[in-house]
PDB file of C-alpha atoms in Angstrom:
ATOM      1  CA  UNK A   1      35.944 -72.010 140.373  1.00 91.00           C
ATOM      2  CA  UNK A   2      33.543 -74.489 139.192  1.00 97.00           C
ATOM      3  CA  UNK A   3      30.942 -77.013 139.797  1.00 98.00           C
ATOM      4  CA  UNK A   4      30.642 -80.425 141.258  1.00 98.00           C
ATOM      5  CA  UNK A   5      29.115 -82.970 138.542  1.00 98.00           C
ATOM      6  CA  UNK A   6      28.488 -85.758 141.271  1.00 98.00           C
ATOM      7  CA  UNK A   7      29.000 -89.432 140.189  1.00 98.00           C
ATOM      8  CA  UNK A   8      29.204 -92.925 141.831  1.00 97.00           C
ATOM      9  CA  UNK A   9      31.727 -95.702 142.577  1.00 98.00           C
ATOM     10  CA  UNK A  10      33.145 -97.645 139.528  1.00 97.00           C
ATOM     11  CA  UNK A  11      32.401 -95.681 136.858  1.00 97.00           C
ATOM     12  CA  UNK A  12      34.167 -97.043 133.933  1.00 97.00           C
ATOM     13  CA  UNK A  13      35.336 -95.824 130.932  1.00 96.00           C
ATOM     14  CA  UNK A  14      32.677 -97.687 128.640  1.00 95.00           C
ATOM     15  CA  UNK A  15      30.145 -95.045 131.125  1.00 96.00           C
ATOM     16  CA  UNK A  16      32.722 -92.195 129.961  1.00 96.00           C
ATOM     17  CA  UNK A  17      33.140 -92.951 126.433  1.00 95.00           C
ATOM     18  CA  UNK A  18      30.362 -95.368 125.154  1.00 93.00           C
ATOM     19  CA  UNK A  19      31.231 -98.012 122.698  1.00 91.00           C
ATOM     20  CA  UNK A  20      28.804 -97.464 120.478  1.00 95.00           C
ATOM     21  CA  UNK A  21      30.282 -93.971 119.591  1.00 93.00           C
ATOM     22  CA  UNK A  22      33.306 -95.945 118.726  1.00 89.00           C
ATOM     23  CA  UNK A  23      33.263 -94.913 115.578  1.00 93.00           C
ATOM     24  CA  UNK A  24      33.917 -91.600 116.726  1.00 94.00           C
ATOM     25  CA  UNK A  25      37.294 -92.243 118.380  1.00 90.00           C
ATOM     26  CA  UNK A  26      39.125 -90.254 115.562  1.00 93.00           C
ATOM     27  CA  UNK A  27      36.997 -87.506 115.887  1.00 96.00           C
ATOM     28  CA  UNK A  28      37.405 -86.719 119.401  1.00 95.00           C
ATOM     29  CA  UNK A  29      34.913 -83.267 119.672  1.00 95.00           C
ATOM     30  CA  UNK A  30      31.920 -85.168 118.301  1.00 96.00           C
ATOM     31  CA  UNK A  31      33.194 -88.292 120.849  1.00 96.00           C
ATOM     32  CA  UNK A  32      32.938 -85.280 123.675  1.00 96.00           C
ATOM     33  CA  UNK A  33      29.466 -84.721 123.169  1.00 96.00           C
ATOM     34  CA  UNK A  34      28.741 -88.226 124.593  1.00 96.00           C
ATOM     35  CA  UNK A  35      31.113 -87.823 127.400  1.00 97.00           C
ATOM     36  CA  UNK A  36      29.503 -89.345 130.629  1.00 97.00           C
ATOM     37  CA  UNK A  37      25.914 -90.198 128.567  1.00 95.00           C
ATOM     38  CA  UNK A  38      25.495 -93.424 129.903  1.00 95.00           C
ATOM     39  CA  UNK A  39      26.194 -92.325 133.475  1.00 96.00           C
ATOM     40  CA  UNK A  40      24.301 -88.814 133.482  1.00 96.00           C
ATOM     41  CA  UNK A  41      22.690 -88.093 129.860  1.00 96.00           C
ATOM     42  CA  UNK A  42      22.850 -84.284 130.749  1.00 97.00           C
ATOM     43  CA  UNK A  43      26.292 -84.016 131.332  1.00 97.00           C
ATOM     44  CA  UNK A  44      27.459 -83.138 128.092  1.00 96.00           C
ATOM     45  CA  UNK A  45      25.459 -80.629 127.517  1.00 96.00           C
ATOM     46  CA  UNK A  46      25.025 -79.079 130.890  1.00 97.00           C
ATOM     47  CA  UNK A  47      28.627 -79.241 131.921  1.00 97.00           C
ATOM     48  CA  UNK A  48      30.566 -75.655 131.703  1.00 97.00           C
ATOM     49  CA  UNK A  49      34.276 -74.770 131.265  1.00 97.00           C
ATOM     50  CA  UNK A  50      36.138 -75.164 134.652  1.00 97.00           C
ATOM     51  CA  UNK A  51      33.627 -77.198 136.297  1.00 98.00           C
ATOM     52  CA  UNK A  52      34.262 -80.842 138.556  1.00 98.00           C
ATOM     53  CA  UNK A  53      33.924 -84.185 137.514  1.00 98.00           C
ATOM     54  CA  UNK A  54      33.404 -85.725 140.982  1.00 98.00           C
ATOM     55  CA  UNK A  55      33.541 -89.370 141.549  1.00 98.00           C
ATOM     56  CA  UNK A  56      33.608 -91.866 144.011  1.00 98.00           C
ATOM     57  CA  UNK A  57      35.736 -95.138 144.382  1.00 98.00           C
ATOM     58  CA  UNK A  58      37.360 -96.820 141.611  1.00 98.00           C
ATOM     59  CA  UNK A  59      36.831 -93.981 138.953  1.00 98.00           C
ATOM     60  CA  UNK A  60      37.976 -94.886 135.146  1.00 97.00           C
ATOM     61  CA  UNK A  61      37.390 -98.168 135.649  1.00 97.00           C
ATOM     62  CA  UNK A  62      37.582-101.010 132.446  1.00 92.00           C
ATOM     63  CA  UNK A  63      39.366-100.652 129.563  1.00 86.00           C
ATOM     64  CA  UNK A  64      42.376 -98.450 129.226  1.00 82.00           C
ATOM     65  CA  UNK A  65      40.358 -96.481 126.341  1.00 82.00           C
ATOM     66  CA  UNK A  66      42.747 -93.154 126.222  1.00 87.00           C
ATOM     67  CA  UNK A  67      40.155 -91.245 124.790  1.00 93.00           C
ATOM     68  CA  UNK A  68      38.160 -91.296 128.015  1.00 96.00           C
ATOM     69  CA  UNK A  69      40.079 -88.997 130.379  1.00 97.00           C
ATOM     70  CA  UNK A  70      40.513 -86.819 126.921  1.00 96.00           C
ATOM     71  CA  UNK A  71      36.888 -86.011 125.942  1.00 97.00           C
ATOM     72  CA  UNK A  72      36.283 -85.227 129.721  1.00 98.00           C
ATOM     73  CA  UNK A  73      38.815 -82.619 129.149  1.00 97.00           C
ATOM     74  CA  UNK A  74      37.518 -81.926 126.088  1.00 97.00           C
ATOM     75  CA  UNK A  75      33.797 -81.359 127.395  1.00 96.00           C
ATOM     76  CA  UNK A  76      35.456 -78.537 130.153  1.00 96.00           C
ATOM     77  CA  UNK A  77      36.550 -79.975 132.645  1.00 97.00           C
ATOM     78  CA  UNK A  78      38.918 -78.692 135.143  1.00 97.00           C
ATOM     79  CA  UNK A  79      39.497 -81.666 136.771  1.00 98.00           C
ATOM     80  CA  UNK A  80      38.407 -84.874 138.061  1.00 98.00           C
ATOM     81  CA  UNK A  81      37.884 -85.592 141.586  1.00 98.00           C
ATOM     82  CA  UNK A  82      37.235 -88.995 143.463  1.00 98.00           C
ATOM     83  CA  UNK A  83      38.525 -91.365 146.242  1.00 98.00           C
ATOM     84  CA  UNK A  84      40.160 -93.638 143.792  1.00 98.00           C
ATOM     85  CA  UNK A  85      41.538 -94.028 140.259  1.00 98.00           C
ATOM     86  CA  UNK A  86      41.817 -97.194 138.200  1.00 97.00           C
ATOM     87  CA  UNK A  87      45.498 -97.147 137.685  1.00 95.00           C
ATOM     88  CA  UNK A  88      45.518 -96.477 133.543  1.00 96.00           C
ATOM     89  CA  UNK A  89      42.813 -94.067 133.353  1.00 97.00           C
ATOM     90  CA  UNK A  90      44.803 -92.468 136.337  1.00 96.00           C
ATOM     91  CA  UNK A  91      47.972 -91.713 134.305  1.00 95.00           C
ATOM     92  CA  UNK A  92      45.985 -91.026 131.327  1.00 96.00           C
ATOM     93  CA  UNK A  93      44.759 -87.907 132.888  1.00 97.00           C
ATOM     94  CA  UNK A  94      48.126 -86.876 134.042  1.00 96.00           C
ATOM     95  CA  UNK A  95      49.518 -87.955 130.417  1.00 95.00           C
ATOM     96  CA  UNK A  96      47.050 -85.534 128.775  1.00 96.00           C
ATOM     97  CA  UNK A  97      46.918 -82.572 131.321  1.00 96.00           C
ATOM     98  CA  UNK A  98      44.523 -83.576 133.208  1.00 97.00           C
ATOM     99  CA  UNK A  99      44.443 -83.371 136.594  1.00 97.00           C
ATOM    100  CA  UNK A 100      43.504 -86.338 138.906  1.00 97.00           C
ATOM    101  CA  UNK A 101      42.595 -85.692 142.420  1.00 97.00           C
ATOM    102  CA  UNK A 102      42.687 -88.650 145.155  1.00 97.00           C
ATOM    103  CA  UNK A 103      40.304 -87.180 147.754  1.00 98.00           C
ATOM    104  CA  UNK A 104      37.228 -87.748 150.114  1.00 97.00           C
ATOM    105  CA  UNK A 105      34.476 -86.378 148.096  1.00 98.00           C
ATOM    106  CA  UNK A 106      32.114 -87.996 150.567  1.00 97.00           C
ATOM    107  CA  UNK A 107      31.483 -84.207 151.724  1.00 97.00           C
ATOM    108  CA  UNK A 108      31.183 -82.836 148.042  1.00 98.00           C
ATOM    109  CA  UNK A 109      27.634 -82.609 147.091  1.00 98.00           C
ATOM    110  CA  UNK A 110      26.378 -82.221 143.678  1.00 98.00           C
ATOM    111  CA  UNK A 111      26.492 -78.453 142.158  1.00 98.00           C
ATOM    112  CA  UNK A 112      28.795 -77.219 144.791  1.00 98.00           C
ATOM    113  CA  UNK A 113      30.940 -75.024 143.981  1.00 98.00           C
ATOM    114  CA  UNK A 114      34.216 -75.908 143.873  1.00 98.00           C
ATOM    115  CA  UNK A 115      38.212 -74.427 143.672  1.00 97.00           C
ATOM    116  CA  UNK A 116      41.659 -76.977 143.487  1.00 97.00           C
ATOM    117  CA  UNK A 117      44.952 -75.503 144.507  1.00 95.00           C
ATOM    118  CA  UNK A 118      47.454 -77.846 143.160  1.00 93.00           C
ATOM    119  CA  UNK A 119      50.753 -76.902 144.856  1.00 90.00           C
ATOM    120  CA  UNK A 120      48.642 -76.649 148.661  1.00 94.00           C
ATOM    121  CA  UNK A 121      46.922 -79.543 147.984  1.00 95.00           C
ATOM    122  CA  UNK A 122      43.627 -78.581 149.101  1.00 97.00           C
ATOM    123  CA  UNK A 123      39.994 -78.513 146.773  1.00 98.00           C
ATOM    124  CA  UNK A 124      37.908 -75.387 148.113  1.00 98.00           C
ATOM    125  CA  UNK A 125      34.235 -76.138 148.681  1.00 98.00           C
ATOM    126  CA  UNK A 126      32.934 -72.556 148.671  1.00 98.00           C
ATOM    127  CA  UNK A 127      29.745 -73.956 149.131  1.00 98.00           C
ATOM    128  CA  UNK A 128      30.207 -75.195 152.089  1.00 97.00           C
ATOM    129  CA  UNK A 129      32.670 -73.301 153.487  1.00 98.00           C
ATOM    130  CA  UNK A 130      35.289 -76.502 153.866  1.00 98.00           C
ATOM    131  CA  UNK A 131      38.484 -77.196 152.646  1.00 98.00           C
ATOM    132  CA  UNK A 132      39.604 -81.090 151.879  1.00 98.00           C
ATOM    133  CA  UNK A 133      43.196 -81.852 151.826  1.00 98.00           C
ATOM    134  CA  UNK A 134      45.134 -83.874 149.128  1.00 97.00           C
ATOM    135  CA  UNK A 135      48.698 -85.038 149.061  1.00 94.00           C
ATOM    136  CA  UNK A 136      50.324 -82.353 146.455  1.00 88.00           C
ATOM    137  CA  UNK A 137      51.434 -84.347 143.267  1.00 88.00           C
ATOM    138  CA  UNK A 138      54.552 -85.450 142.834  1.00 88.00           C
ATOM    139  CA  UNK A 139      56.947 -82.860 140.948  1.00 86.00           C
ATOM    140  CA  UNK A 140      56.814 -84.822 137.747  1.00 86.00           C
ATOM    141  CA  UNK A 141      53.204 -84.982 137.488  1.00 89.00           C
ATOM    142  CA  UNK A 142      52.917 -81.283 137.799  1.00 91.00           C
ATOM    143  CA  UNK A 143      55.354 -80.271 135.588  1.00 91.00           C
ATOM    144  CA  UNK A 144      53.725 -82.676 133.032  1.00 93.00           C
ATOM    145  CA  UNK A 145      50.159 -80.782 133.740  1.00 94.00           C
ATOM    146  CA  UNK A 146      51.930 -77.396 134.151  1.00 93.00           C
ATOM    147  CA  UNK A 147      53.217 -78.417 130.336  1.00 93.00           C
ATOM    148  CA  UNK A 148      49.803 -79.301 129.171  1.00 94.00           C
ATOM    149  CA  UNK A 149      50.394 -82.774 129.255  1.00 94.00           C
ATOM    150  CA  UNK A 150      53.597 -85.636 128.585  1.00 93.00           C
ATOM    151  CA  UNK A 151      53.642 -84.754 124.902  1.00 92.00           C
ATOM    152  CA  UNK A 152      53.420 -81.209 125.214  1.00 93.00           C
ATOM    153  CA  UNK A 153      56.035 -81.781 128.137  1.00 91.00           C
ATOM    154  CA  UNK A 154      58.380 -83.804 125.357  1.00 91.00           C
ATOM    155  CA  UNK A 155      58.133 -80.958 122.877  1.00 91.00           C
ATOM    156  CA  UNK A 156      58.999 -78.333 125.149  1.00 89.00           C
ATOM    157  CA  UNK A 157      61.828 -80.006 126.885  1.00 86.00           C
ATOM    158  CA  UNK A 158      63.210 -82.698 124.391  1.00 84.00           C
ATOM    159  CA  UNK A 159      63.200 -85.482 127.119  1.00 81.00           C
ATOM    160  CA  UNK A 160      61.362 -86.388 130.443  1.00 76.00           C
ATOM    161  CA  UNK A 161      63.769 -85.461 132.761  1.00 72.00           C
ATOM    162  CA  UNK A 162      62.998 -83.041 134.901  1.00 65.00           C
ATOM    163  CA  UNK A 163      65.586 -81.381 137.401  1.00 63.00           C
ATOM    164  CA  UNK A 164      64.716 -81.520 141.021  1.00 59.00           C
ATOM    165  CA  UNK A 165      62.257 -84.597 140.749  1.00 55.00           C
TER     166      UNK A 165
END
């Protein structure tokens, strides 16, 4: 269980990993402790292992800057939540072992606290007492976050096929 960090439509990935830590890209823990600055400057700091990044439409929007979706899961995070995905940052998160969640977080409010069940398909608002459903991910995508991510996947298995998907 964890909490909701509550964020708008469109955030991009220039509001998750700001360009002018660039610098930083090759040092990926000090990048993390910028994660989300432009969009919430106490994110970073405030955010605590297992908790929510909770967005609206459109999330990881912009450039297909692979270190975004990392240093979110770098900073804690469980998972990210939102109604929408830009397409890259989308698979990014699956490519690293992160999970991305198409939902209505219309009824997710900020600090609630939250649970995912992957296989059901279903975040747990305990706050609230509600449960919002999600399509389960297709097998592939959660072996590959089961594995830790597509590399980790690789290692263990040699290839990408998986039996059964």
């Amino acid at each position: 269980m964890g909490r909701a960090w509550k964020f708008g439509d469109n955030i991009s990935t220039d509001l998750i990993a700001p360009g002018r830590f660039y610098h930083l890209r090759s040092n990926l823990p000090e990048l993390a402790k910028h994660v989300l600055e432009d969009a919430r400057p106490e994110f970073a700091s405030g955010v605590k292992p297992g908790d929510f990044v909770v967005g609206g439409r459109n999330f990881g929007k912009g450039s297909s800057r692979e270190h975004a979706p990392v240093i979110i899961k770098l900073a804690g995070t469980r998972a990210v939540l939102a109604r929408s995905f830009a397409r890259i940052f989308y698979r990014n998160c699956i490519n690293i072992g992160l999970p991305a969640i198409v939902v209505d977080t219309d009824r997710i409010a900020e600090g609630d606290d939250l649970d995912v069940d992957l296989e059901k398909g279903i975040v747990h608002d305990r706050t609230k007492g509600i449960d919002l459903t999600f399509p389960p991910l297709p097998a592939v995508m959660a072996r590959i976050l089961e594995e830790g991510g597509l590399v980790e996947y690789i290692k263990h298995h040699g290839d990408l096929v998986i039996a059964g998907a």
